[in-house]
Amino acid sequence: MFHLLVAYHGWPEGGGSISTGRIYINTNEELGKFFLNKNGQLDAAKVSRVPALLMTEIGGDGPQLARVVHITSVVQGQKETSIQYVVESGIKPI
C-alpha cells in the first residue's frame, strides 16, 4: 500500500505542500479512518507508517517521474498541507 501524492509542479527534494482540499481519505472505510486523529485531522505518526508515491500531474510542469518516499512530517493547515519526506534511495524513479 502507498499514499499517492500528485502535484502540478512536481515535488522538490525533502518536502512540499499541497492544497488541503486535494487530500482525499475515504472515511467510510476503516482504513481511511485509521489515518485520522479524533479531530478529523491527519495523524502524522500513522501517515508516516505507509510509504508514499510522489508524482507530477499529467500535463503539469514538473518531471514526469514517480518516486517512492517515506513521510517524516505532516502539518495540515486550513488551506495548505505541508509534507516532509525522505526519498527511498534504493528504488529508482519510475
mmCIF file of N, CA, C and O in Angstrom:
data_model
loop_
_atom_site.group_PDB
_atom_site.id
_atom_site.type_symbol
_atom_site.label_atom_id
_atom_site.label_comp_id
_atom_site.label_asym_id
_atom_site.label_seq_id
_atom_site.Cartn_x
_atom_site.Cartn_y
_atom_site.Cartn_z
ATOM 1 N N MET A 1 0.837 -1.163 0.000
ATOM 2 C CA MET A 1 0.000 0.000 0.000
ATOM 3 C C MET A 1 0.895 1.243 0.000
ATOM 4 O O MET A 1 1.952 1.256 0.625
ATOM 5 N N PHE A 2 0.454 2.286 -0.699
ATOM 6 C CA PHE A 2 1.160 3.557 -0.776
ATOM 7 C C PHE A 2 0.153 4.688 -0.657
ATOM 8 O O PHE A 2 -0.996 4.557 -1.067
ATOM 9 N N HIS A 3 0.611 5.821 -0.142
ATOM 10 C CA HIS A 3 -0.123 7.075 -0.308
ATOM 11 C C HIS A 3 0.212 7.544 -1.713
ATOM 12 O O HIS A 3 1.337 7.362 -2.176
ATOM 13 N N LEU A 4 -0.714 8.136 -2.421
ATOM 14 C CA LEU A 4 -0.455 8.704 -3.738
ATOM 15 C C LEU A 4 -0.572 10.219 -3.621
ATOM 16 O O LEU A 4 -1.638 10.740 -3.295
ATOM 17 N N LEU A 5 0.532 10.918 -3.869
ATOM 18 C CA LEU A 5 0.565 12.372 -3.773
ATOM 19 C C LEU A 5 0.890 12.941 -5.152
ATOM 20 O O LEU A 5 1.947 12.655 -5.719
ATOM 21 N N VAL A 6 -0.022 13.746 -5.679
ATOM 22 C CA VAL A 6 0.107 14.286 -7.029
ATOM 23 C C VAL A 6 0.103 15.814 -6.937
ATOM 24 O O VAL A 6 -0.749 16.401 -6.282
ATOM 25 N N ALA A 7 1.075 16.437 -7.618
ATOM 26 C CA ALA A 7 1.168 17.897 -7.619
ATOM 27 C C ALA A 7 1.431 18.395 -9.037
ATOM 28 O O ALA A 7 2.144 17.750 -9.800
ATOM 29 N N TYR A 8 0.885 19.540 -9.378
ATOM 30 C CA TYR A 8 1.050 20.111 -10.712
ATOM 31 C C TYR A 8 2.507 20.459 -10.993
ATOM 32 O O TYR A 8 3.011 20.229 -12.082
ATOM 33 N N HIS A 9 3.192 21.039 -10.010
ATOM 34 C CA HIS A 9 4.564 21.496 -10.211
ATOM 35 C C HIS A 9 5.602 20.448 -9.816
ATOM 36 O O HIS A 9 6.787 20.747 -9.792
ATOM 37 N N GLY A 10 5.182 19.254 -9.495
ATOM 38 C CA GLY A 10 6.127 18.234 -9.053
ATOM 39 C C GLY A 10 6.466 18.403 -7.590
ATOM 40 O O GLY A 10 5.861 19.206 -6.881
ATOM 41 N N TRP A 11 7.446 17.664 -7.140
ATOM 42 C CA TRP A 11 7.809 17.632 -5.726
ATOM 43 C C TRP A 11 9.283 17.956 -5.548
ATOM 44 O O TRP A 11 10.137 17.256 -6.066
ATOM 45 N N PRO A 12 9.602 19.010 -4.778
ATOM 46 C CA PRO A 12 11.004 19.339 -4.524
ATOM 47 C C PRO A 12 11.642 18.324 -3.571
ATOM 48 O O PRO A 12 10.938 17.561 -2.906
ATOM 49 N N GLU A 13 12.958 18.327 -3.502
ATOM 50 C CA GLU A 13 13.671 17.434 -2.591
ATOM 51 C C GLU A 13 13.300 17.748 -1.142
ATOM 52 O O GLU A 13 13.302 18.907 -0.742
ATOM 53 N N GLY A 14 12.961 16.744 -0.394
ATOM 54 C CA GLY A 14 12.778 16.885 1.047
ATOM 55 C C GLY A 14 11.414 17.303 1.531
ATOM 56 O O GLY A 14 11.062 17.046 2.671
ATOM 57 N N GLY A 15 10.626 17.964 0.703
ATOM 58 C CA GLY A 15 9.305 18.369 1.175
ATOM 59 C C GLY A 15 8.593 19.289 0.223
ATOM 60 O O GLY A 15 9.192 19.864 -0.684
ATOM 61 N N GLY A 16 7.314 19.415 0.424
ATOM 62 C CA GLY A 16 6.488 20.279 -0.396
ATOM 63 C C GLY A 16 5.136 20.451 0.263
ATOM 64 O O GLY A 16 4.935 20.046 1.411
ATOM 65 N N SER A 17 4.216 21.030 -0.456
ATOM 66 C CA SER A 17 2.879 21.206 0.094
ATOM 67 C C SER A 17 1.845 21.057 -1.008
ATOM 68 O O SER A 17 2.142 21.204 -2.186
ATOM 69 N N ILE A 18 0.654 20.697 -0.576
ATOM 70 C CA ILE A 18 -0.485 20.593 -1.483
ATOM 71 C C ILE A 18 -1.683 21.273 -0.830
ATOM 72 O O ILE A 18 -1.721 21.459 0.385
ATOM 73 N N SER A 19 -2.630 21.627 -1.655
ATOM 74 C CA SER A 19 -3.866 22.206 -1.151
ATOM 75 C C SER A 19 -4.564 21.165 -0.269
ATOM 76 O O SER A 19 -4.722 20.008 -0.670
ATOM 77 N N THR A 20 -4.961 21.555 0.913
ATOM 78 C CA THR A 20 -5.645 20.638 1.831
ATOM 79 C C THR A 20 -6.905 20.073 1.185
ATOM 80 O O THR A 20 -7.258 18.917 1.418
ATOM 81 N N GLY A 21 -7.535 20.834 0.334
ATOM 82 C CA GLY A 21 -8.742 20.371 -0.356
ATOM 83 C C GLY A 21 -8.486 19.218 -1.318
ATOM 84 O O GLY A 21 -9.415 18.529 -1.724
ATOM 85 N N ARG A 22 -7.234 18.982 -1.679
ATOM 86 C CA ARG A 22 -6.894 17.882 -2.590
ATOM 87 C C ARG A 22 -6.635 16.575 -1.860
ATOM 88 O O ARG A 22 -6.364 15.562 -2.479
ATOM 89 N N ILE A 23 -6.700 16.593 -0.546
ATOM 90 C CA ILE A 23 -6.467 15.373 0.224
ATOM 91 C C ILE A 23 -7.774 14.591 0.286
ATOM 92 O O ILE A 23 -8.795 15.096 0.749
ATOM 93 N N TYR A 24 -7.723 13.368 -0.213
ATOM 94 C CA TYR A 24 -8.912 12.516 -0.204
ATOM 95 C C TYR A 24 -8.658 11.295 0.669
ATOM 96 O O TYR A 24 -7.708 10.545 0.429
ATOM 97 N N ILE A 25 -9.476 11.140 1.663
ATOM 98 C CA ILE A 25 -9.446 9.957 2.524
ATOM 99 C C ILE A 25 -10.881 9.495 2.664
ATOM 100 O O ILE A 25 -11.757 10.255 3.092
ATOM 101 N N ASN A 26 -11.125 8.240 2.301
ATOM 102 C CA ASN A 26 -12.471 7.685 2.404
ATOM 103 C C ASN A 26 -12.742 7.311 3.854
ATOM 104 O O ASN A 26 -12.304 6.268 4.334
ATOM 105 N N THR A 27 -13.461 8.169 4.547
ATOM 106 C CA THR A 27 -13.733 7.933 5.966
ATOM 107 C C THR A 27 -14.847 6.920 6.195
ATOM 108 O O THR A 27 -15.154 6.594 7.332
ATOM 109 N N ASN A 28 -15.443 6.430 5.123
ATOM 110 C CA ASN A 28 -16.449 5.372 5.257
ATOM 111 C C ASN A 28 -15.807 3.993 5.373
ATOM 112 O O ASN A 28 -16.490 3.013 5.624
ATOM 113 N N GLU A 29 -14.506 3.944 5.154
ATOM 114 C CA GLU A 29 -13.783 2.684 5.257
ATOM 115 C C GLU A 29 -12.861 2.730 6.465
ATOM 116 O O GLU A 29 -12.311 3.780 6.801
ATOM 117 N N GLU A 30 -12.675 1.605 7.098
ATOM 118 C CA GLU A 30 -11.835 1.517 8.287
ATOM 119 C C GLU A 30 -10.411 2.000 8.018
ATOM 120 O O GLU A 30 -9.813 2.686 8.835
ATOM 121 N N LEU A 31 -9.857 1.657 6.851
ATOM 122 C CA LEU A 31 -8.504 2.071 6.511
ATOM 123 C C LEU A 31 -8.382 3.592 6.445
ATOM 124 O O LEU A 31 -7.409 4.171 6.921
ATOM 125 N N GLY A 32 -9.369 4.242 5.864
ATOM 126 C CA GLY A 32 -9.348 5.700 5.790
ATOM 127 C C GLY A 32 -9.393 6.339 7.159
ATOM 128 O O GLY A 32 -8.652 7.283 7.452
ATOM 129 N N LYS A 33 -10.233 5.831 8.032
ATOM 130 C CA LYS A 33 -10.343 6.362 9.387
ATOM 131 C C LYS A 33 -9.049 6.194 10.163
ATOM 132 O O LYS A 33 -8.735 6.986 11.052
ATOM 133 N N PHE A 34 -8.276 5.171 9.840
ATOM 134 C CA PHE A 34 -7.041 4.883 10.551
ATOM 135 C C PHE A 34 -6.075 6.070 10.516
ATOM 136 O O PHE A 34 -5.362 6.324 11.486
ATOM 137 N N PHE A 35 -6.028 6.814 9.418
ATOM 138 C CA PHE A 35 -5.049 7.880 9.238
ATOM 139 C C PHE A 35 -5.444 9.209 9.886
ATOM 140 O O PHE A 35 -4.711 10.178 9.817
ATOM 141 N N LEU A 36 -6.610 9.261 10.508
ATOM 142 C CA LEU A 36 -7.088 10.498 11.123
ATOM 143 C C LEU A 36 -7.065 10.405 12.642
ATOM 144 O O LEU A 36 -7.247 9.333 13.217
ATOM 145 N N ASN A 37 -6.881 11.567 13.292
ATOM 146 C CA ASN A 37 -6.978 11.589 14.750
ATOM 147 C C ASN A 37 -8.426 11.860 15.155
ATOM 148 O O ASN A 37 -9.317 11.933 14.290
ATOM 149 N N LYS A 38 -8.673 12.024 16.426
ATOM 150 C CA LYS A 38 -10.040 12.225 16.933
ATOM 151 C C LYS A 38 -10.684 13.509 16.410
ATOM 152 O O LYS A 38 -11.896 13.617 16.349
ATOM 153 N N ASN A 39 -9.850 14.491 16.007
ATOM 154 C CA ASN A 39 -10.359 15.764 15.491
ATOM 155 C C ASN A 39 -10.574 15.754 13.982
ATOM 156 O O ASN A 39 -10.890 16.774 13.396
ATOM 157 N N GLY A 40 -10.345 14.595 13.331
ATOM 158 C CA GLY A 40 -10.517 14.504 11.890
ATOM 159 C C GLY A 40 -9.333 15.029 11.096
ATOM 160 O O GLY A 40 -9.406 15.162 9.880
ATOM 161 N N GLN A 41 -8.231 15.342 11.773
ATOM 162 C CA GLN A 41 -7.010 15.806 11.109
ATOM 163 C C GLN A 41 -6.106 14.617 10.831
ATOM 164 O O GLN A 41 -6.212 13.579 11.476
ATOM 165 N N LEU A 42 -5.194 14.776 9.874
ATOM 166 C CA LEU A 42 -4.228 13.726 9.590
ATOM 167 C C LEU A 42 -3.377 13.478 10.826
ATOM 168 O O LEU A 42 -2.908 14.412 11.460
ATOM 169 N N ASP A 43 -3.169 12.222 11.158
ATOM 170 C CA ASP A 43 -2.305 11.823 12.260
ATOM 171 C C ASP A 43 -0.936 11.516 11.654
ATOM 172 O O ASP A 43 -0.754 10.494 10.989
ATOM 173 N N ALA A 44 0.029 12.412 11.861
ATOM 174 C CA ALA A 44 1.338 12.302 11.217
ATOM 175 C C ALA A 44 2.030 10.980 11.527
ATOM 176 O O ALA A 44 2.668 10.392 10.662
ATOM 177 N N ALA A 45 1.902 10.494 12.747
ATOM 178 C CA ALA A 45 2.549 9.227 13.118
ATOM 179 C C ALA A 45 1.970 8.066 12.321
ATOM 180 O O ALA A 45 2.698 7.175 11.879
ATOM 181 N N LYS A 46 0.665 8.070 12.122
ATOM 182 C CA LYS A 46 0.022 6.991 11.357
ATOM 183 C C LYS A 46 0.302 7.122 9.864
ATOM 184 O O LYS A 46 0.555 6.128 9.189
ATOM 185 N N VAL A 47 0.271 8.345 9.350
ATOM 186 C CA VAL A 47 0.552 8.578 7.930
ATOM 187 C C VAL A 47 1.969 8.128 7.585
ATOM 188 O O VAL A 47 2.202 7.532 6.534
ATOM 189 N N SER A 48 2.902 8.362 8.482
ATOM 190 C CA SER A 48 4.305 8.047 8.191
ATOM 191 C C SER A 48 4.594 6.546 8.184
ATOM 192 O O SER A 48 5.665 6.134 7.745
ATOM 193 N N ARG A 49 3.677 5.720 8.613
ATOM 194 C CA ARG A 49 3.874 4.263 8.603
ATOM 195 C C ARG A 49 3.782 3.660 7.200
ATOM 196 O O ARG A 49 4.203 2.533 6.976
ATOM 197 N N VAL A 50 3.204 4.410 6.263
ATOM 198 C CA VAL A 50 2.984 3.908 4.905
ATOM 199 C C VAL A 50 3.805 4.752 3.933
ATOM 200 O O VAL A 50 3.732 5.984 3.975
ATOM 201 N N PRO A 51 4.607 4.126 3.048
ATOM 202 C CA PRO A 51 5.368 4.925 2.083
ATOM 203 C C PRO A 51 4.437 5.658 1.117
ATOM 204 O O PRO A 51 3.255 5.307 0.990
ATOM 205 N N ALA A 52 4.973 6.661 0.460
ATOM 206 C CA ALA A 52 4.188 7.450 -0.485
ATOM 207 C C ALA A 52 4.826 7.402 -1.868
ATOM 208 O O ALA A 52 6.030 7.252 -2.012
ATOM 209 N N LEU A 53 3.988 7.534 -2.874
ATOM 210 C CA LEU A 53 4.424 7.635 -4.261
ATOM 211 C C LEU A 53 4.146 9.070 -4.689
ATOM 212 O O LEU A 53 2.997 9.515 -4.680
ATOM 213 N N LEU A 54 5.214 9.816 -5.016
ATOM 214 C CA LEU A 54 5.079 11.210 -5.443
ATOM 215 C C LEU A 54 5.085 11.278 -6.955
ATOM 216 O O LEU A 54 5.957 10.697 -7.601
ATOM 217 N N MET A 55 4.124 12.002 -7.515
ATOM 218 C CA MET A 55 4.015 12.128 -8.967
ATOM 219 C C MET A 55 3.685 13.564 -9.342
ATOM 220 O O MET A 55 3.092 14.297 -8.564
ATOM 221 N N THR A 56 4.050 13.931 -10.565
ATOM 222 C CA THR A 56 3.608 15.187 -11.155
ATOM 223 C C THR A 56 2.362 14.892 -11.972
ATOM 224 O O THR A 56 2.274 13.853 -12.629
ATOM 225 N N GLU A 57 1.382 15.801 -11.926
ATOM 226 C CA GLU A 57 0.173 15.619 -12.731
ATOM 227 C C GLU A 57 0.531 15.491 -14.199
ATOM 228 O O GLU A 57 1.469 16.137 -14.679
ATOM 229 N N ILE A 58 -0.218 14.683 -14.928
ATOM 230 C CA ILE A 58 -0.050 14.617 -16.376
ATOM 231 C C ILE A 58 -0.384 16.000 -16.917
ATOM 232 O O ILE A 58 -1.413 16.575 -16.589
ATOM 233 N N GLY A 59 0.512 16.556 -17.697
ATOM 234 C CA GLY A 59 0.330 17.917 -18.204
ATOM 235 C C GLY A 59 0.871 18.969 -17.257
ATOM 236 O O GLY A 59 0.850 20.152 -17.575
ATOM 237 N N GLY A 60 1.370 18.565 -16.096
ATOM 238 C CA GLY A 60 1.968 19.501 -15.150
ATOM 239 C C GLY A 60 3.342 19.925 -15.619
ATOM 240 O O GLY A 60 3.875 19.417 -16.604
ATOM 241 N N ASP A 61 3.953 20.849 -14.889
ATOM 242 C CA ASP A 61 5.247 21.346 -15.343
ATOM 243 C C ASP A 61 6.430 20.799 -14.532
ATOM 244 O O ASP A 61 7.528 21.311 -14.616
ATOM 245 N N GLY A 62 6.211 19.723 -13.784
ATOM 246 C CA GLY A 62 7.302 19.071 -13.063
ATOM 247 C C GLY A 62 7.786 17.855 -13.832
ATOM 248 O O GLY A 62 7.242 17.498 -14.876
ATOM 249 N N PRO A 63 8.821 17.189 -13.325
ATOM 250 C CA PRO A 63 9.327 15.988 -14.002
ATOM 251 C C PRO A 63 8.283 14.882 -14.007
ATOM 252 O O PRO A 63 7.560 14.701 -13.038
ATOM 253 N N GLN A 64 8.190 14.182 -15.101
ATOM 254 C CA GLN A 64 7.200 13.111 -15.243
ATOM 255 C C GLN A 64 7.766 11.788 -14.725
ATOM 256 O O GLN A 64 7.847 10.802 -15.436
ATOM 257 N N LEU A 65 8.181 11.808 -13.493
ATOM 258 C CA LEU A 65 8.707 10.625 -12.824
ATOM 259 C C LEU A 65 7.969 10.445 -11.507
ATOM 260 O O LEU A 65 7.527 11.412 -10.888
ATOM 261 N N ALA A 66 7.843 9.211 -11.081
ATOM 262 C CA ALA A 66 7.268 8.912 -9.776
ATOM 263 C C ALA A 66 8.391 8.420 -8.873
ATOM 264 O O ALA A 66 9.257 7.674 -9.301
ATOM 265 N N ARG A 67 8.382 8.877 -7.615
ATOM 266 C CA ARG A 67 9.396 8.473 -6.655
ATOM 267 C C ARG A 67 8.725 7.926 -5.400
ATOM 268 O O ARG A 67 7.673 8.410 -4.984
ATOM 269 N N VAL A 68 9.368 6.944 -4.795
ATOM 270 C CA VAL A 68 8.894 6.405 -3.522
ATOM 271 C C VAL A 68 9.599 7.179 -2.412
ATOM 272 O O VAL A 68 10.815 7.355 -2.442
ATOM 273 N N VAL A 69 8.812 7.653 -1.444
ATOM 274 C CA VAL A 69 9.365 8.403 -0.315
ATOM 275 C C VAL A 69 8.765 7.887 0.988
ATOM 276 O O VAL A 69 7.740 7.209 0.990
ATOM 277 N N HIS A 70 9.423 8.252 2.072
ATOM 278 C CA HIS A 70 8.908 7.979 3.409
ATOM 279 C C HIS A 70 8.579 9.324 4.039
ATOM 280 O O HIS A 70 9.451 10.199 4.147
ATOM 281 N N ILE A 71 7.341 9.507 4.426
ATOM 282 C CA ILE A 71 6.886 10.763 5.015
ATOM 283 C C ILE A 71 7.441 10.867 6.435
ATOM 284 O O ILE A 71 7.332 9.926 7.219
ATOM 285 N N THR A 72 8.034 12.018 6.745
ATOM 286 C CA THR A 72 8.591 12.235 8.075
ATOM 287 C C THR A 72 7.782 13.230 8.896
ATOM 288 O O THR A 72 7.858 13.234 10.117
ATOM 289 N N SER A 73 7.002 14.076 8.215
ATOM 290 C CA SER A 73 6.223 15.095 8.918
ATOM 291 C C SER A 73 5.054 15.536 8.056
ATOM 292 O O SER A 73 5.193 15.667 6.838
ATOM 293 N N VAL A 74 3.926 15.767 8.700
ATOM 294 C CA VAL A 74 2.746 16.302 8.028
ATOM 295 C C VAL A 74 2.155 17.379 8.926
ATOM 296 O O VAL A 74 1.901 17.142 10.106
ATOM 297 N N VAL A 75 1.959 18.566 8.364
ATOM 298 C CA VAL A 75 1.305 19.648 9.093
ATOM 299 C C VAL A 75 0.123 20.096 8.248
ATOM 300 O O VAL A 75 0.295 20.684 7.186
ATOM 301 N N GLN A 76 -1.070 19.765 8.712
ATOM 302 C CA GLN A 76 -2.278 20.065 7.957
ATOM 303 C C GLN A 76 -2.821 21.420 8.374
ATOM 304 O O GLN A 76 -3.177 21.634 9.528
ATOM 305 N N GLY A 77 -2.858 22.333 7.403
ATOM 306 C CA GLY A 77 -3.432 23.646 7.627
ATOM 307 C C GLY A 77 -4.797 23.736 6.972
ATOM 308 O O GLY A 77 -5.245 22.808 6.297
ATOM 309 N N GLN A 78 -5.453 24.848 7.173
ATOM 310 C CA GLN A 78 -6.785 25.033 6.599
ATOM 311 C C GLN A 78 -6.744 25.036 5.071
ATOM 312 O O GLN A 78 -7.594 24.442 4.429
ATOM 313 N N LYS A 79 -5.719 25.681 4.485
ATOM 314 C CA LYS A 79 -5.628 25.775 3.030
ATOM 315 C C LYS A 79 -4.526 24.915 2.434
ATOM 316 O O LYS A 79 -4.668 24.406 1.338
ATOM 317 N N GLU A 80 -3.399 24.795 3.124
ATOM 318 C CA GLU A 80 -2.249 24.046 2.619
ATOM 319 C C GLU A 80 -1.819 22.997 3.640
ATOM 320 O O GLU A 80 -1.902 23.232 4.841
ATOM 321 N N THR A 81 -1.358 21.866 3.143
ATOM 322 C CA THR A 81 -0.788 20.830 3.992
ATOM 323 C C THR A 81 0.666 20.641 3.589
ATOM 324 O O THR A 81 0.964 20.382 2.428
ATOM 325 N N SER A 82 1.556 20.810 4.555
ATOM 326 C CA SER A 82 2.992 20.680 4.335
ATOM 327 C C SER A 82 3.402 19.243 4.623
ATOM 328 O O SER A 82 3.008 18.667 5.639
ATOM 329 N N ILE A 83 4.203 18.687 3.732
ATOM 330 C CA ILE A 83 4.645 17.300 3.858
ATOM 331 C C ILE A 83 6.160 17.264 3.695
ATOM 332 O O ILE A 83 6.695 17.750 2.702
ATOM 333 N N GLN A 84 6.836 16.699 4.674
ATOM 334 C CA GLN A 84 8.284 16.500 4.610
ATOM 335 C C GLN A 84 8.519 15.011 4.398
ATOM 336 O O GLN A 84 7.791 14.172 4.940
ATOM 337 N N TYR A 85 9.559 14.680 3.639
ATOM 338 C CA TYR A 85 9.790 13.283 3.311
ATOM 339 C C TYR A 85 11.248 13.031 2.966
ATOM 340 O O TYR A 85 12.014 13.952 2.729
ATOM 341 N N VAL A 86 11.599 11.747 2.948
ATOM 342 C CA VAL A 86 12.930 11.290 2.558
ATOM 343 C C VAL A 86 12.741 10.342 1.401
ATOM 344 O O VAL A 86 11.923 9.408 1.472
ATOM 345 N N VAL A 87 13.488 10.564 0.318
ATOM 346 C CA VAL A 87 13.380 9.711 -0.877
ATOM 347 C C VAL A 87 13.996 8.345 -0.585
ATOM 348 O O VAL A 87 15.068 8.243 0.014
ATOM 349 N N GLU A 88 13.321 7.297 -1.018
ATOM 350 C CA GLU A 88 13.819 5.924 -0.908
ATOM 351 C C GLU A 88 14.903 5.738 -1.963
ATOM 352 O O GLU A 88 14.597 5.584 -3.156
ATOM 353 N N SER A 89 16.155 5.782 -1.551
ATOM 354 C CA SER A 89 17.260 5.754 -2.497
ATOM 355 C C SER A 89 17.449 4.396 -3.164
ATOM 356 O O SER A 89 18.055 4.296 -4.220
ATOM 357 N N GLY A 90 16.917 3.339 -2.581
ATOM 358 C CA GLY A 90 17.072 2.007 -3.152
ATOM 359 C C GLY A 90 16.107 1.698 -4.274
ATOM 360 O O GLY A 90 16.213 0.644 -4.911
ATOM 361 N N ILE A 91 15.162 2.607 -4.542
ATOM 362 C CA ILE A 91 14.173 2.389 -5.613
ATOM 363 C C ILE A 91 14.331 3.515 -6.628
ATOM 364 O O ILE A 91 14.169 4.690 -6.302
ATOM 365 N N LYS A 92 14.633 3.157 -7.868
ATOM 366 C CA LYS A 92 14.811 4.153 -8.924
ATOM 367 C C LYS A 92 13.466 4.805 -9.267
ATOM 368 O O LYS A 92 12.421 4.149 -9.208
ATOM 369 N N PRO A 93 13.475 6.090 -9.673
ATOM 370 C CA PRO A 93 12.232 6.741 -10.108
ATOM 371 C C PRO A 93 11.606 5.979 -11.272
ATOM 372 O O PRO A 93 12.301 5.390 -12.097
ATOM 373 N N ILE A 94 10.310 5.990 -11.312
ATOM 374 C CA ILE A 94 9.559 5.272 -12.329
ATOM 375 C C ILE A 94 9.168 6.253 -13.433
ATOM 376 O O ILE A 94 8.653 7.304 -13.176
#
